[in-house]
Coordinates of C-alpha atoms and ligand atoms in Angstrom, one line a residue:
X1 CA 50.1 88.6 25.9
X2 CA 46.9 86.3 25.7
X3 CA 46.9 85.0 22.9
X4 CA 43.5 83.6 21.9
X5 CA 42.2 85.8 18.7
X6 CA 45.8 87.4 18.3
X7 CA 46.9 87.3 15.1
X8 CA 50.7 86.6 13.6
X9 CA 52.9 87.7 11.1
X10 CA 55.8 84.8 10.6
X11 CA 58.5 84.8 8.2
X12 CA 60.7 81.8 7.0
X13 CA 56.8 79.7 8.1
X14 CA 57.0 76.9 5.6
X15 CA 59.8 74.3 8.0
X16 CA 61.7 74.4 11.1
X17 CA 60.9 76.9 14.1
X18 CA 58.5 79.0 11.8
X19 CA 56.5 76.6 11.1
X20 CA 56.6 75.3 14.7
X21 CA 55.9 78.8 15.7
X22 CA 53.2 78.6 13.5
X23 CA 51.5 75.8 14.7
X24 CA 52.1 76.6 18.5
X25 CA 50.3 79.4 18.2
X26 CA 47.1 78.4 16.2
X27 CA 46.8 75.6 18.8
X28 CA 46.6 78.5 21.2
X29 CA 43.8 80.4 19.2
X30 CA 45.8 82.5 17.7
X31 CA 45.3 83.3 13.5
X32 CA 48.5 83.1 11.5
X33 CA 50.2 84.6 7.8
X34 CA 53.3 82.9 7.4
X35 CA 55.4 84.0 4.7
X36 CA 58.1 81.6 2.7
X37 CA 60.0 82.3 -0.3
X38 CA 59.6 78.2 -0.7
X39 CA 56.4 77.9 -2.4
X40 CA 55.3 74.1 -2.4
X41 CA 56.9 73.9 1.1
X42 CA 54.8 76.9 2.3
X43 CA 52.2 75.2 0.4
X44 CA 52.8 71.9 2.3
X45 CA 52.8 73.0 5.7
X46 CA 49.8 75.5 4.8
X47 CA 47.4 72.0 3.8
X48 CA 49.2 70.1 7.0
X49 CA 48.0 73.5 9.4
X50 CA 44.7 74.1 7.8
X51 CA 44.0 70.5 8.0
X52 CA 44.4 70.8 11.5
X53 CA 42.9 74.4 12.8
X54 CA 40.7 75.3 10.2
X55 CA 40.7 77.0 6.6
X56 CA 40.4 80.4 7.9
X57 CA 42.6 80.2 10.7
X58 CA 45.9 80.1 8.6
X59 CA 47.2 81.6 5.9
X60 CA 50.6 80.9 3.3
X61 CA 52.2 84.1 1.4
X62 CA 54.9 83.9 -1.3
X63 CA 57.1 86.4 0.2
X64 CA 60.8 86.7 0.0
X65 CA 62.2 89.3 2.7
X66 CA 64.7 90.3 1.1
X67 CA 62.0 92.1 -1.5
X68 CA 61.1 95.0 -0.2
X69 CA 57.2 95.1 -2.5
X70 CA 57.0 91.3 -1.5
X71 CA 57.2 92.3 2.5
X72 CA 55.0 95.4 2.3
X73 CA 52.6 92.8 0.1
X74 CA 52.7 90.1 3.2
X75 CA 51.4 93.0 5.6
X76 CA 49.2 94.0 3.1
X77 CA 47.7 90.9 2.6
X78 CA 47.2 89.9 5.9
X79 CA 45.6 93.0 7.2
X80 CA 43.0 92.4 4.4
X81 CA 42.7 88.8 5.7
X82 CA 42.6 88.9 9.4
X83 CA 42.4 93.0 9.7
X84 CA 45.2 93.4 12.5
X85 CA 48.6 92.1 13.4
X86 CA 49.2 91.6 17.2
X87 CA 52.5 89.5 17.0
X88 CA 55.3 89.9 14.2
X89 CA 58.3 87.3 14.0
X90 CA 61.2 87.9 12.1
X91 CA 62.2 84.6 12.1
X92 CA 63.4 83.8 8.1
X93 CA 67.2 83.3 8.0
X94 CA 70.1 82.0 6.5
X95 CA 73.2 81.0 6.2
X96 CA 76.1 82.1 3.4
X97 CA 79.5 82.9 4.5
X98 CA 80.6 82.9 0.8
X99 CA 77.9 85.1 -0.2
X100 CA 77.5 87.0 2.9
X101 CA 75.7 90.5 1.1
X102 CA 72.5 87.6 1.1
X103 CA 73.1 86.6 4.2
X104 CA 72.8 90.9 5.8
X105 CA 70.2 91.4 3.2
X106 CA 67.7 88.6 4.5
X107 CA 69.1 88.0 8.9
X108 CA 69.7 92.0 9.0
X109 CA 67.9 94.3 6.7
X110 CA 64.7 92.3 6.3
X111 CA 64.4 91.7 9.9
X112 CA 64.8 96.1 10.4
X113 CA 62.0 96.3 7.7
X114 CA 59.8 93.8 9.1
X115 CA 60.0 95.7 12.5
X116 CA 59.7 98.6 11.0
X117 CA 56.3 97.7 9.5
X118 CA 55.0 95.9 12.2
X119 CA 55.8 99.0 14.1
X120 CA 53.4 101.0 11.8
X121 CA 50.7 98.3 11.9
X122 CA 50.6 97.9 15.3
X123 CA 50.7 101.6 16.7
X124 CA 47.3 102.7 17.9
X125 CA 47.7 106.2 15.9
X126 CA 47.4 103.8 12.6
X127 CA 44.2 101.8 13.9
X128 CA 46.9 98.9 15.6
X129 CA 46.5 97.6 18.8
X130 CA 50.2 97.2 20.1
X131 CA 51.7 93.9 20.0
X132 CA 54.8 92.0 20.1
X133 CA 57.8 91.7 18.5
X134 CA 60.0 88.5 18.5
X135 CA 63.2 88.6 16.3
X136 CA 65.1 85.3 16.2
X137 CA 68.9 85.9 16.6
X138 CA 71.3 83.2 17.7
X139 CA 73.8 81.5 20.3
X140 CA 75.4 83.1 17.9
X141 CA 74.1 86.8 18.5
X142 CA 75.8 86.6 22.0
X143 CA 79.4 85.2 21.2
X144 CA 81.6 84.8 18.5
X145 CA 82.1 81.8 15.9
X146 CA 85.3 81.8 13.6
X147 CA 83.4 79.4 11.2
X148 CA 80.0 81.8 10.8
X149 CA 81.6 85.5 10.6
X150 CA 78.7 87.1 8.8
X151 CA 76.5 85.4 10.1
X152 CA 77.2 86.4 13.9
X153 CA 77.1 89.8 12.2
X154 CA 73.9 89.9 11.7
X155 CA 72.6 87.8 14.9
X156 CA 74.7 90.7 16.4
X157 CA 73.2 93.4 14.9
X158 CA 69.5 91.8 15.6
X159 CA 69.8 91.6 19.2
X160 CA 71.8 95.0 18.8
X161 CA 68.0 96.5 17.0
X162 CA 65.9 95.0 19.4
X163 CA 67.4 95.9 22.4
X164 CA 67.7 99.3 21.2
X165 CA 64.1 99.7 19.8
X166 CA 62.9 98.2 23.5
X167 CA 64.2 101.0 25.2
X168 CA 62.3 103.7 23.1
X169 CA 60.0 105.1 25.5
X170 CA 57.6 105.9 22.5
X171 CA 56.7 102.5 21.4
X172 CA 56.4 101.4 24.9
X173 CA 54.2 104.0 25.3
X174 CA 52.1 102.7 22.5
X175 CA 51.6 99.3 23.8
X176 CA 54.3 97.6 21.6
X177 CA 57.1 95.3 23.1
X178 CA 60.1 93.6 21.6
X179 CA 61.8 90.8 22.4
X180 CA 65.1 88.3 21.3
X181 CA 65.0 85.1 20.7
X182 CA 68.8 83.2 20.7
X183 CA 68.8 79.6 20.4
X184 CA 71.8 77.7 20.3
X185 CA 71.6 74.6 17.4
X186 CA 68.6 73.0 16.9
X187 CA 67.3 69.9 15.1
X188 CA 66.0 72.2 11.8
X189 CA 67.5 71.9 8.4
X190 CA 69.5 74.4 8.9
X191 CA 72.0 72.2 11.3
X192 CA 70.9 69.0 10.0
X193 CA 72.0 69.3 6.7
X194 CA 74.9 70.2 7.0
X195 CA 75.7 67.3 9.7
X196 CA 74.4 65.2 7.2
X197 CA 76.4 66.4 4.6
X198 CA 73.2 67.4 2.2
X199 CA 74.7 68.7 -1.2
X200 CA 76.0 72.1 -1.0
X201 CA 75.7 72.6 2.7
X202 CA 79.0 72.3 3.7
X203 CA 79.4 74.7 1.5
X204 CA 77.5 77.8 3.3
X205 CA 79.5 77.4 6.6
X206 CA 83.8 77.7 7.3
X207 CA 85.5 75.2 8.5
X208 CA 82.1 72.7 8.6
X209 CA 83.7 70.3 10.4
X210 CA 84.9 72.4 13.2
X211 CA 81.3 73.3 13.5
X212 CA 80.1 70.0 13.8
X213 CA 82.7 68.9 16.3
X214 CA 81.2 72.3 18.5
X215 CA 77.6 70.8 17.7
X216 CA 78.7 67.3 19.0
X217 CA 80.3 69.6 22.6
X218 CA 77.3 71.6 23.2
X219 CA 74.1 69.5 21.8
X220 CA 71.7 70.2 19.7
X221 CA 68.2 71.2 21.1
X222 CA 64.4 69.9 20.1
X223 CA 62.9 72.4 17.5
X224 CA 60.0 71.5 20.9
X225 CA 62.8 73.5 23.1
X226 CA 62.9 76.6 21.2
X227 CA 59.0 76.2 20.5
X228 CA 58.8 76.9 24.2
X229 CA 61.0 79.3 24.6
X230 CA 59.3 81.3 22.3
X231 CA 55.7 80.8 23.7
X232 CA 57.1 81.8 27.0
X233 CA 58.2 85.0 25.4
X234 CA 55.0 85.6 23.3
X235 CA 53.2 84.7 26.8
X236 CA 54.5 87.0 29.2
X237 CA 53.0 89.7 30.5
X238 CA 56.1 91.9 29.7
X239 CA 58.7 91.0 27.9
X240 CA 59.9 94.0 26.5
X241 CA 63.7 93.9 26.1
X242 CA 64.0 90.5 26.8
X243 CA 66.7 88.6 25.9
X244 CA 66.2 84.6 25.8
X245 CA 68.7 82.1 25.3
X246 CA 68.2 78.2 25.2
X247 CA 70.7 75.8 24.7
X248 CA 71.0 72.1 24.9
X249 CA 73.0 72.1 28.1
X250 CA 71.6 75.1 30.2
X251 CA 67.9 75.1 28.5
X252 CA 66.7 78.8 29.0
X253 CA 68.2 81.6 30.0
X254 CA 67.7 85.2 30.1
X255 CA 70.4 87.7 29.4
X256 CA 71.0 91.3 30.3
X257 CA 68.3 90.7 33.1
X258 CA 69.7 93.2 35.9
X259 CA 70.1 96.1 33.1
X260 CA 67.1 97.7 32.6
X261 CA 65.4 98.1 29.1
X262 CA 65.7 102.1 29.1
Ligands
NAI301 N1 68.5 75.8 13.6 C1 69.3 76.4 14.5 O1 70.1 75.7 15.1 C2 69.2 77.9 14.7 C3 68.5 78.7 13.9 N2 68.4 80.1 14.2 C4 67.6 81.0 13.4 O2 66.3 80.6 13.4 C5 65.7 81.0 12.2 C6 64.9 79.9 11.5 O3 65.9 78.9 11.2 P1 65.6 77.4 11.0 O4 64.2 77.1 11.1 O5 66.6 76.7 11.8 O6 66.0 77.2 9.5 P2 65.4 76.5 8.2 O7 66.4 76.7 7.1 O8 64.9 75.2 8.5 O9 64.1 77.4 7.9 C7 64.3 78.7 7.4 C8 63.1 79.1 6.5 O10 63.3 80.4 6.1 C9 63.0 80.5 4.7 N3 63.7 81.6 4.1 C10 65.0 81.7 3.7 N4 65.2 82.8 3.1 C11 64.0 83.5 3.0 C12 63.7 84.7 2.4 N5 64.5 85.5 1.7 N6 62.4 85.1 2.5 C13 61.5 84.3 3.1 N7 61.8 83.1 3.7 C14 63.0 82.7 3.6 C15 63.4 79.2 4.2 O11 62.8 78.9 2.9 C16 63.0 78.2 5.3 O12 61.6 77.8 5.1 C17 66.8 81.7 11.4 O13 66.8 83.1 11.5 C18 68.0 81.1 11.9 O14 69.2 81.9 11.7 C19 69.0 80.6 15.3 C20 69.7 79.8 16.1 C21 69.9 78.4 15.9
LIG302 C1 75.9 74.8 11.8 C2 75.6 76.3 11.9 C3 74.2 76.6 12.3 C4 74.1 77.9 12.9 C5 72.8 78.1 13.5 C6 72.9 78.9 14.7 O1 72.5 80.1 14.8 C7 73.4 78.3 15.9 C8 74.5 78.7 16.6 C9 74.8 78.0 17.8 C10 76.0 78.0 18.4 C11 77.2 78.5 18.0 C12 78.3 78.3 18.8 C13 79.6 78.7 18.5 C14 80.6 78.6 19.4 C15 82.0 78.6 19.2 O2 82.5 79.7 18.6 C16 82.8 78.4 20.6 O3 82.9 79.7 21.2 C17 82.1 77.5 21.5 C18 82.9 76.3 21.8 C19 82.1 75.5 22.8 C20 82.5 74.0 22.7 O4 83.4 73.7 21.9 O5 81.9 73.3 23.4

């Protein structure tokens, strides 16, 4: 997709690779509604963004995903804004092995609902114009990790949805692709936290220092890796099905790429 005067949905927009999403994209013309449940972070990056491209090129929404009204509200609000949505990314996500109902309720059923409306919005019978779909799995949506059970869950079960909606022969037929993202750890807060040993991070993983020995083996990618990744996704003329992993070692990857999508 080109995407000069596109405009994008992203969740989980105020730090890490939703607000680098964010920003890659505006610098490629592109208008953007990120949502955060973190106000003055949203807030932050929404002055640091609109500082740089422009007042009415960006836009912050209070929304937490895992609030059904709040997600129909982000749609809601952004149509009224920018009047279409061309690109949804389901990219909020975290993690909570000792609460792991939060953890389905935001990586796995917000992600289905958020596809689900995009879905909606974007099919031609309802005024859309297709678009493109990028969920954000894991590493750890491909193979297993003793010290993040619920969490793989749900990066399972993502990949699982998107492959599955990319082979319906009815949303390809109404210009709408989706694609996976899986990126193995990268410098966001989300791994540097708990490396660091910020208070109560530790605390959301098993076994934490397992999981930083398995950082230390593999490496940890550039938030500027996965950017790139994603652009190439967002980019391509079809990528429908698609199935992109990065890590630190290997750098991208696609998966699945002799099966066909349907
Ligand atoms: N950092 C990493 O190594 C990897 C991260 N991922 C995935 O990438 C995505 C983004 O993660 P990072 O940027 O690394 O994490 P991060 O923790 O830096 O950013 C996540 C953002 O999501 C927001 N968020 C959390 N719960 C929310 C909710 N209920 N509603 C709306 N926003 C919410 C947070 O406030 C935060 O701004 C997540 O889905 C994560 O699972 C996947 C693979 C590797
Ligand atoms: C600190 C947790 C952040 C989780 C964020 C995320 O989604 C990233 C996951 C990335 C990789 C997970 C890898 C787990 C692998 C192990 O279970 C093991 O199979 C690999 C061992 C490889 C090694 O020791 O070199």
């Amino acid at each position: 997709m080109k995407v000069l005067g596109k405009v994008a949905v992203i969740t989980g927009g105020a730090r890490g690779f939703g607000k680098a999403f964010s920003e890659a994209l505006l610098k490629r013309g592109a208008k953007v509604c990120f949502a955060d449940i973190d106000v003055s972070g949203g807030q932050q990056s929404q002055r640091e963004l609109a500082a740089k491209f422009g007042e009415t090129s960006v836009h912050f929404v209070k929304c937490d995903v895992a609030k059904e009204e709040e997600f129909r509200d982000l749609f809601r609000e952004c149509l009224s804004k920018f009047k279409k949505i061309n690109i949804m990314v389901n990219n909020a996500g975290i993690l909570d092995e000792a609460g792991w109902e939060k953890c389905i309720d935001v990586n796995m059923t917000a992600m289905m609902r958020g596809t689900y409306l995009a879905l909606e919005k974007m099919n031609p019978e309802n005024g859309g114009e297709g678009g493109t779909i990028i969920n954000v799995s894991s590493f750890a949506g491909l193979y297993p990790a003793h010290f993040l059970p619920a969490y793989v869950a749900t990066k399972h079960g993502i990949l699982g949805f998107t492959r599955s909606l990319a082979m319906d022969p009815l949303y390809q037929s109404q210009g709408i692709q989706l694609a996976t993202l899986c990126p193995a750890f990268a410098s966001t807060n989300m791994v540097t936290d708990i490396i660091q040993g910020e208070a109560g991070s530790r605390q959301k993983i098993l076994y934490p220092d397992v999981a930083i020995k398995i950082t230390e083996n593999m490496g940890i990618c550039s938030v500027a890796d996965i950017t790139d990744g994603f652009i190439e996704l967002v980019e391509k003329e079809n990528c429908n099905g698609d199935v992109l992993l990065i890590d630190k070692k290997n750098g991208k990857q696609y998966q699945f790429v002799n099966k066909t999508t349907s």
